[in-house]
Amino acid sequence: MAGSFADDSVGLVTPRTVHFDESLALDSGRVLPGYTLAYETYGELNADASNAVLVCHALSGNHHAAGYNAPDERKPGWWEACIGPGKPLDTNRFFVVCSNNLGGCHGSTGPTTHNPETGEPYGADFPLVTVRDWVRSQARLADHLGITRWAAVAGGSLGGMQALQWAIDLPERLAHAIVIAAAPRLSAQNIAFNEVARQAIRSDPDFQEGHYATTGDRPRTGLMLARMLGHITYLSEAAMGEKFGRDRRGKPNDYGFNYDVEFEVESYLRYQGQSFVDRFDANTYLLMTRALDYFDPAAACEGDLAEALRGVTAPCFVASFTSDWRFPPAASREIVRALLDTNKRVSYAEIRASHGHDAFLMPVPRYREVFTTYMQRVAAEVGV
Amino acid sequence: MAGSFADDSVGLVTPRTVHFDESLALDSGRVLPGYTLAYETYGELNADASNAVLVCHALSGNHHAAGYNAPDERKPGWWEACIGPGKPLDTNRFFVVCSNNLGGCHGSTGPTTHNPETGEPYGADFPLVTVRDWVRSQARLADHLGITRWAAVAGGSLGGMQALQWAIDLPERLAHAIVIAAAPRLSAQNIAFNEVARQAIRSDPDFQEGHYATTGDRPRTGLMLARMLGHITYLSEAAMGEKFGRDRRGKPNDYGFNYDVEFEVESYLRYQGQSFVDRFDANTYLLMTRALDYFDPAAACEGDLAEALRGVTAPCFVASFTSDWRFPPAASREIVRALLDTNKRVSYAEIRASHGHDAFLMPVPRYREVFTTYMQRVAAEVGV
């Protein structure tokens, strides 16, 4: 069966779930009476459980980070570019774990799952969670898998923020932090884009204060708009220009003088927006954007990021992409500078790439090269 | 009465309207059976009508470019920074004219005015208009005012595009073109933002295919979202950071763990979106964004902008702002290069300003200085 996949793919993967009965106290003050995490693993855990890498996903991701859940699945997991035999997160060496974040909509406890207190889907009653809450919830997954200390915790974008938070909150439980295309906090512009997305969802009449699950309708329009807007920020202007330019959709000469699709980029965005609605939950989208807004480890230290990172013991690999305007290189450099300010071990790569923020998901040769080199060092330390 | 306004303001201004009975053939192939333009004028037309300057407005602007329409009006016209005694468009020298674009919603014929064929508001039946259509419609206003040749046609953003189109289409009718913070065409990213704005409006249930005027409702939510999104693109990331940062709205310590306003920038955007809805029409917004998408004078010359500008005789003043990412300096430079390629007279100023695209509306000292200097030269030529 695996023969039908590329040699450097992990191939067919079966998602799993684990339920934790113990309640989880959240940053909001609310308490979850137990929770389930959906997760996937790739590669084999070695005898002393020292080769495990936790991969954390971004805003719209989930636990399906690599390979295929079915022989006929059209697209592989979201980080296929980086997870697999011979890839940066080399599954011949590492045991890679990725879980769907708490509050997600692909198998972990979240707005779409049932609230044990009511028997109904949580919907908008699901508590807002933070990056710190995710770290706490993922630590129990590590316990469950018998992993005392991750060889690395890795992620891009919001996933990179989780890797950084792991290094801050549970320094003894990870050997390395891999922080890619992330930022130490959102800028006003980042928050502004999130706010427009949230308003689009929350003002959709079908949102119904977030309790749409019981009505059969869903805020499809609002979620579509949020995703369309998100996509613009994931791509660089140059990448959009190269990919679409002002190309016309089968109408090379005259304009239609209407609001139908005239340009390829309109068609692309509509498709992206509409297809997203079929696989994502609006309450989860809201919750993820708020977790992004709230992430700001320096805030606890009066804005001093170096102070916030003082307890970090894991050497960090930080990477950014030149054309990323969502979390631009300057944001990554701020993390690097703060780490250096307190004499941490940090490697930093600013990778020339035209793809914008999405570059972290892509097979950019130089990215793959520096990421692979770093992980080879991690592997050597672990002895795999 | 004028004493209650600043000395460098044109003070109290009374808008006027003019109706043209003659039909107007549009680029779309449709024909308007006559139309009205609302306009304002500032300063005095000289005896040989040689000191007139046409100001063209941008996406959400109108004919109220300077001064106050009432003694208690809270804010002056949109280009108060540049129009008035001693300002770049010095009303002691020039007779400045600004009209509401055809298709607008502040007095000119457009979606909110009555279709003579039905007696109902045009709504979505109002034809899509182009920048070329606006030039044609404004030429009749020049005729009406007895202006054979403008001393200058000036504008920022979409207004700058109109100035450029004037120079292309009616070269004998303007002495100078003032093209500020504009672009020779929208990028894929620009079109993408427009498309999200349009989808927000058109998918609002109250839009009702654009015929909301007869129902009493209006697509307030969609228009609000469009405006919120627009605002993000008008400001630079740095300007947003300076203005709002991550400032909290009266909640310095703890997060609320909900979707109420947490950050100042959210409050700002909501206010901007909500107040816009009270003064703007959704069909006009759609139409203006489509005119922007369609603007591409080079397209008629197989993408050769220099060729498209070959017939231009007016010397051009082009200005851009370093932090403008909607129409960045590179877009203005492309106009300048194309003008130079065919040996046109062009002045170009790339102005360091942190405000983003909105800088063209602001009293940026260096901007005011170079704009004033250029207009003094125009005044000298005219002898005023």
CSV table of N, CA and C in Angstrom, one decimal, chain B residues 218-284:
chain,number,residue,atom,x,y,z
B,218,ARG,N,-30.3,47.8,4.6
B,218,ARG,CA,-29.1,48.0,3.8
B,218,ARG,C,-28.1,47.0,4.2
B,219,PRO,N,-27.1,46.7,3.4
B,219,PRO,CA,-26.1,45.7,3.8
B,219,PRO,C,-25.1,46.4,4.7
B,220,ARG,N,-25.5,46.7,5.9
B,220,ARG,CA,-24.7,47.5,6.8
B,220,ARG,C,-23.4,46.6,7.2
B,221,THR,N,-23.7,45.4,7.6
B,221,THR,CA,-22.6,44.5,8.0
B,221,THR,C,-21.5,44.4,6.9
B,222,GLY,N,-21.9,44.1,5.7
B,222,GLY,CA,-21.0,43.9,4.6
B,222,GLY,C,-20.2,45.1,4.4
B,223,LEU,N,-20.8,46.3,4.4
B,223,LEU,CA,-20.2,47.5,4.1
B,223,LEU,C,-19.2,47.9,5.2
B,224,MET,N,-19.6,47.6,6.5
B,224,MET,CA,-18.8,47.8,7.6
B,224,MET,C,-17.5,47.0,7.5
B,225,LEU,N,-17.6,45.7,7.1
B,225,LEU,CA,-16.5,44.8,7.0
B,225,LEU,C,-15.5,45.3,5.9
B,226,ALA,N,-16.1,45.8,4.8
B,226,ALA,CA,-15.3,46.3,3.7
B,226,ALA,C,-14.5,47.5,4.1
B,227,ARG,N,-15.1,48.3,4.9
B,227,ARG,CA,-14.4,49.5,5.3
B,227,ARG,C,-13.4,49.2,6.4
B,228,MET,N,-13.6,48.3,7.3
B,228,MET,CA,-12.6,47.9,8.3
B,228,MET,C,-11.4,47.4,7.5
B,229,LEU,N,-11.6,46.5,6.6
B,229,LEU,CA,-10.5,45.9,5.8
B,229,LEU,C,-9.8,47.0,5.1
B,230,GLY,N,-10.6,47.9,4.4
B,230,GLY,CA,-9.9,49.0,3.7
B,230,GLY,C,-9.0,49.8,4.6
B,231,HIS,N,-9.5,50.1,5.8
B,231,HIS,CA,-8.7,50.9,6.7
B,231,HIS,C,-7.3,50.3,7.1
B,232,ILE,N,-7.3,48.9,7.2
B,232,ILE,CA,-6.0,48.3,7.4
B,232,ILE,C,-5.0,48.6,6.3
B,233,THR,N,-5.6,48.6,5.1
B,233,THR,CA,-4.7,48.8,3.9
B,233,THR,C,-4.3,50.2,3.7
B,234,TYR,N,-5.0,51.1,4.4
B,234,TYR,CA,-4.7,52.6,4.2
B,234,TYR,C,-3.6,53.0,5.2
B,235,LEU,N,-3.4,52.2,6.2
B,235,LEU,CA,-2.4,52.6,7.2
B,235,LEU,C,-1.2,51.6,7.1
B,236,SER,N,0.0,52.1,7.4
B,236,SER,CA,1.1,51.2,7.4
B,236,SER,C,1.1,50.4,8.7
B,237,GLU,N,1.9,49.3,8.6
B,237,GLU,CA,2.0,48.5,9.8
B,237,GLU,C,2.6,49.4,11.0
B,238,ALA,N,3.6,50.1,10.6
B,238,ALA,CA,4.3,51.0,11.6
B,238,ALA,C,3.3,52.0,12.2
B,239,ALA,N,2.5,52.6,11.3
B,239,ALA,CA,1.6,53.6,11.8
B,239,ALA,C,0.5,53.0,12.7
B,240,MET,N,0.1,51.9,12.3
B,240,MET,CA,-0.9,51.2,13.2
B,240,MET,C,-0.2,50.8,14.6
B,241,GLY,N,1.0,50.4,14.5
B,241,GLY,CA,1.8,50.1,15.7
B,241,GLY,C,2.0,51.3,16.6
B,242,GLU,N,2.3,52.4,16.0
B,242,GLU,CA,2.5,53.6,16.7
B,242,GLU,C,1.2,54.1,17.4
B,243,LYS,N,0.2,54.0,16.5
B,243,LYS,CA,-1.1,54.6,17.0
B,243,LYS,C,-1.8,53.7,18.0
B,244,PHE,N,-1.7,52.4,17.8
B,244,PHE,CA,-2.4,51.5,18.7
B,244,PHE,C,-1.6,50.5,19.5
B,245,GLY,N,-0.5,50.0,18.8
B,245,GLY,CA,0.3,49.0,19.4
B,245,GLY,C,-0.6,47.9,19.9
B,246,ARG,N,-0.3,47.4,21.1
B,246,ARG,CA,-1.2,46.4,21.7
B,246,ARG,C,-1.9,47.0,22.8
B,247,ASP,N,-2.2,48.3,22.7
B,247,ASP,CA,-2.8,49.0,23.8
B,247,ASP,C,-4.2,48.4,24.1
B,248,ARG,N,-4.5,48.3,25.4
B,248,ARG,CA,-5.7,47.7,25.8
B,248,ARG,C,-6.7,48.7,26.1
B,249,ARG,N,-8.0,48.4,25.9
B,249,ARG,CA,-9.0,49.3,26.1
B,249,ARG,C,-9.5,49.3,27.6
B,250,GLY,N,-8.8,50.1,28.4
B,250,GLY,CA,-9.2,50.2,29.8
B,250,GLY,C,-9.1,48.9,30.5
B,251,LYS,N,-8.3,48.0,30.0
B,251,LYS,CA,-8.1,46.7,30.7
B,251,LYS,C,-6.7,46.4,30.7
B,252,PRO,N,-5.9,47.1,31.5
B,252,PRO,CA,-4.5,47.0,31.4
B,252,PRO,C,-4.0,45.6,31.8
B,253,ASN,N,-4.7,44.9,32.7
B,253,ASN,CA,-4.1,43.7,33.2
B,253,ASN,C,-4.6,42.4,32.6
B,254,ASP,N,-5.8,42.1,32.8
B,254,ASP,CA,-6.3,40.8,32.4
B,254,ASP,C,-7.1,40.8,31.1
B,255,TYR,N,-7.0,39.7,30.4
B,255,TYR,CA,-7.8,39.6,29.2
B,255,TYR,C,-9.2,39.2,29.7
B,256,GLY,N,-10.1,39.5,28.8
B,256,GLY,CA,-11.5,39.2,29.1
B,256,GLY,C,-12.0,37.8,28.7
B,257,PHE,N,-11.1,37.2,27.9
B,257,PHE,CA,-11.5,35.8,27.4
B,257,PHE,C,-12.9,35.8,26.7
B,258,ASN,N,-13.1,36.8,25.9
B,258,ASN,CA,-14.3,36.8,25.1
B,258,ASN,C,-13.9,37.6,23.8
B,259,TYR,N,-15.0,37.9,23.0
B,259,TYR,CA,-14.7,38.6,21.7
B,259,TYR,C,-15.1,40.1,21.8
B,260,ASP,N,-15.3,40.6,23.0
B,260,ASP,CA,-15.5,42.1,23.1
B,260,ASP,C,-14.2,42.8,22.8
B,261,VAL,N,-14.3,44.1,22.6
B,261,VAL,CA,-13.1,44.8,22.3
B,261,VAL,C,-12.0,44.6,23.5
B,262,GLU,N,-10.8,44.2,23.1
B,262,GLU,CA,-9.8,44.0,24.0
B,262,GLU,C,-8.6,45.0,23.8
B,263,PHE,N,-8.5,45.3,22.5
B,263,PHE,CA,-7.4,46.1,22.0
B,263,PHE,C,-7.9,47.4,21.4
B,264,GLU,N,-7.2,48.5,21.6
B,264,GLU,CA,-7.6,49.8,21.0
B,264,GLU,C,-7.9,49.6,19.5
B,265,VAL,N,-7.0,48.9,18.8
B,265,VAL,CA,-7.2,48.8,17.4
B,265,VAL,C,-8.5,48.2,17.0
B,266,GLU,N,-9.0,47.3,17.8
B,266,GLU,CA,-10.3,46.7,17.5
B,266,GLU,C,-11.4,47.7,17.6
B,267,SER,N,-11.3,48.6,18.6
B,267,SER,CA,-12.3,49.6,18.9
B,267,SER,C,-12.3,50.6,17.7
B,268,TYR,N,-11.1,51.0,17.3
B,268,TYR,CA,-10.9,51.9,16.2
B,268,TYR,C,-11.6,51.4,14.9
B,269,LEU,N,-11.3,50.1,14.6
B,269,LEU,CA,-11.8,49.6,13.3
B,269,LEU,C,-13.3,49.5,13.4
B,270,ARG,N,-13.8,49.0,14.5
B,270,ARG,CA,-15.3,48.9,14.6
B,270,ARG,C,-15.9,50.3,14.4
B,271,TYR,N,-15.4,51.3,15.1
B,271,TYR,CA,-15.9,52.6,14.9
B,271,TYR,C,-15.9,53.1,13.5
B,272,GLN,N,-14.7,52.9,12.9
B,272,GLN,CA,-14.5,53.3,11.5
B,272,GLN,C,-15.6,52.6,10.6
B,273,GLY,N,-15.7,51.3,10.8
B,273,GLY,CA,-16.7,50.6,10.0
B,273,GLY,C,-18.1,51.0,10.2
B,274,GLN,N,-18.5,51.2,11.4
B,274,GLN,CA,-19.9,51.5,11.7
B,274,GLN,C,-20.2,52.9,11.3
B,275,SER,N,-19.3,53.9,11.4
B,275,SER,CA,-19.6,55.2,11.0
B,275,SER,C,-19.7,55.4,9.5
B,276,PHE,N,-18.9,54.6,8.8
B,276,PHE,CA,-18.8,54.7,7.4
B,276,PHE,C,-20.2,54.3,6.8
B,277,VAL,N,-20.8,53.3,7.4
B,277,VAL,CA,-22.1,52.7,6.9
B,277,VAL,C,-23.2,53.8,6.9
B,278,ASP,N,-23.1,54.8,7.8
B,278,ASP,CA,-24.1,55.9,7.8
B,278,ASP,C,-23.9,56.9,6.7
B,279,ARG,N,-22.7,56.9,6.0
B,279,ARG,CA,-22.5,57.9,5.0
B,279,ARG,C,-22.1,57.4,3.7
B,280,PHE,N,-22.2,56.1,3.5
B,280,PHE,CA,-21.8,55.6,2.2
B,280,PHE,C,-22.8,54.5,1.7
B,281,ASP,N,-22.8,54.4,0.4
B,281,ASP,CA,-23.7,53.4,-0.2
B,281,ASP,C,-22.9,52.2,-0.7
B,282,ALA,N,-23.5,51.0,-0.4
B,282,ALA,CA,-22.8,49.7,-0.8
B,282,ALA,C,-22.6,49.5,-2.3
B,283,ASN,N,-23.6,49.9,-3.1
B,283,ASN,CA,-23.5,49.7,-4.5
B,283,ASN,C,-22.4,50.6,-5.1
B,284,THR,N,-22.3,51.8,-4.5
B,284,THR,CA,-21.2,52.7,-4.9
B,284,THR,C,-19.9,52.2,-4.6
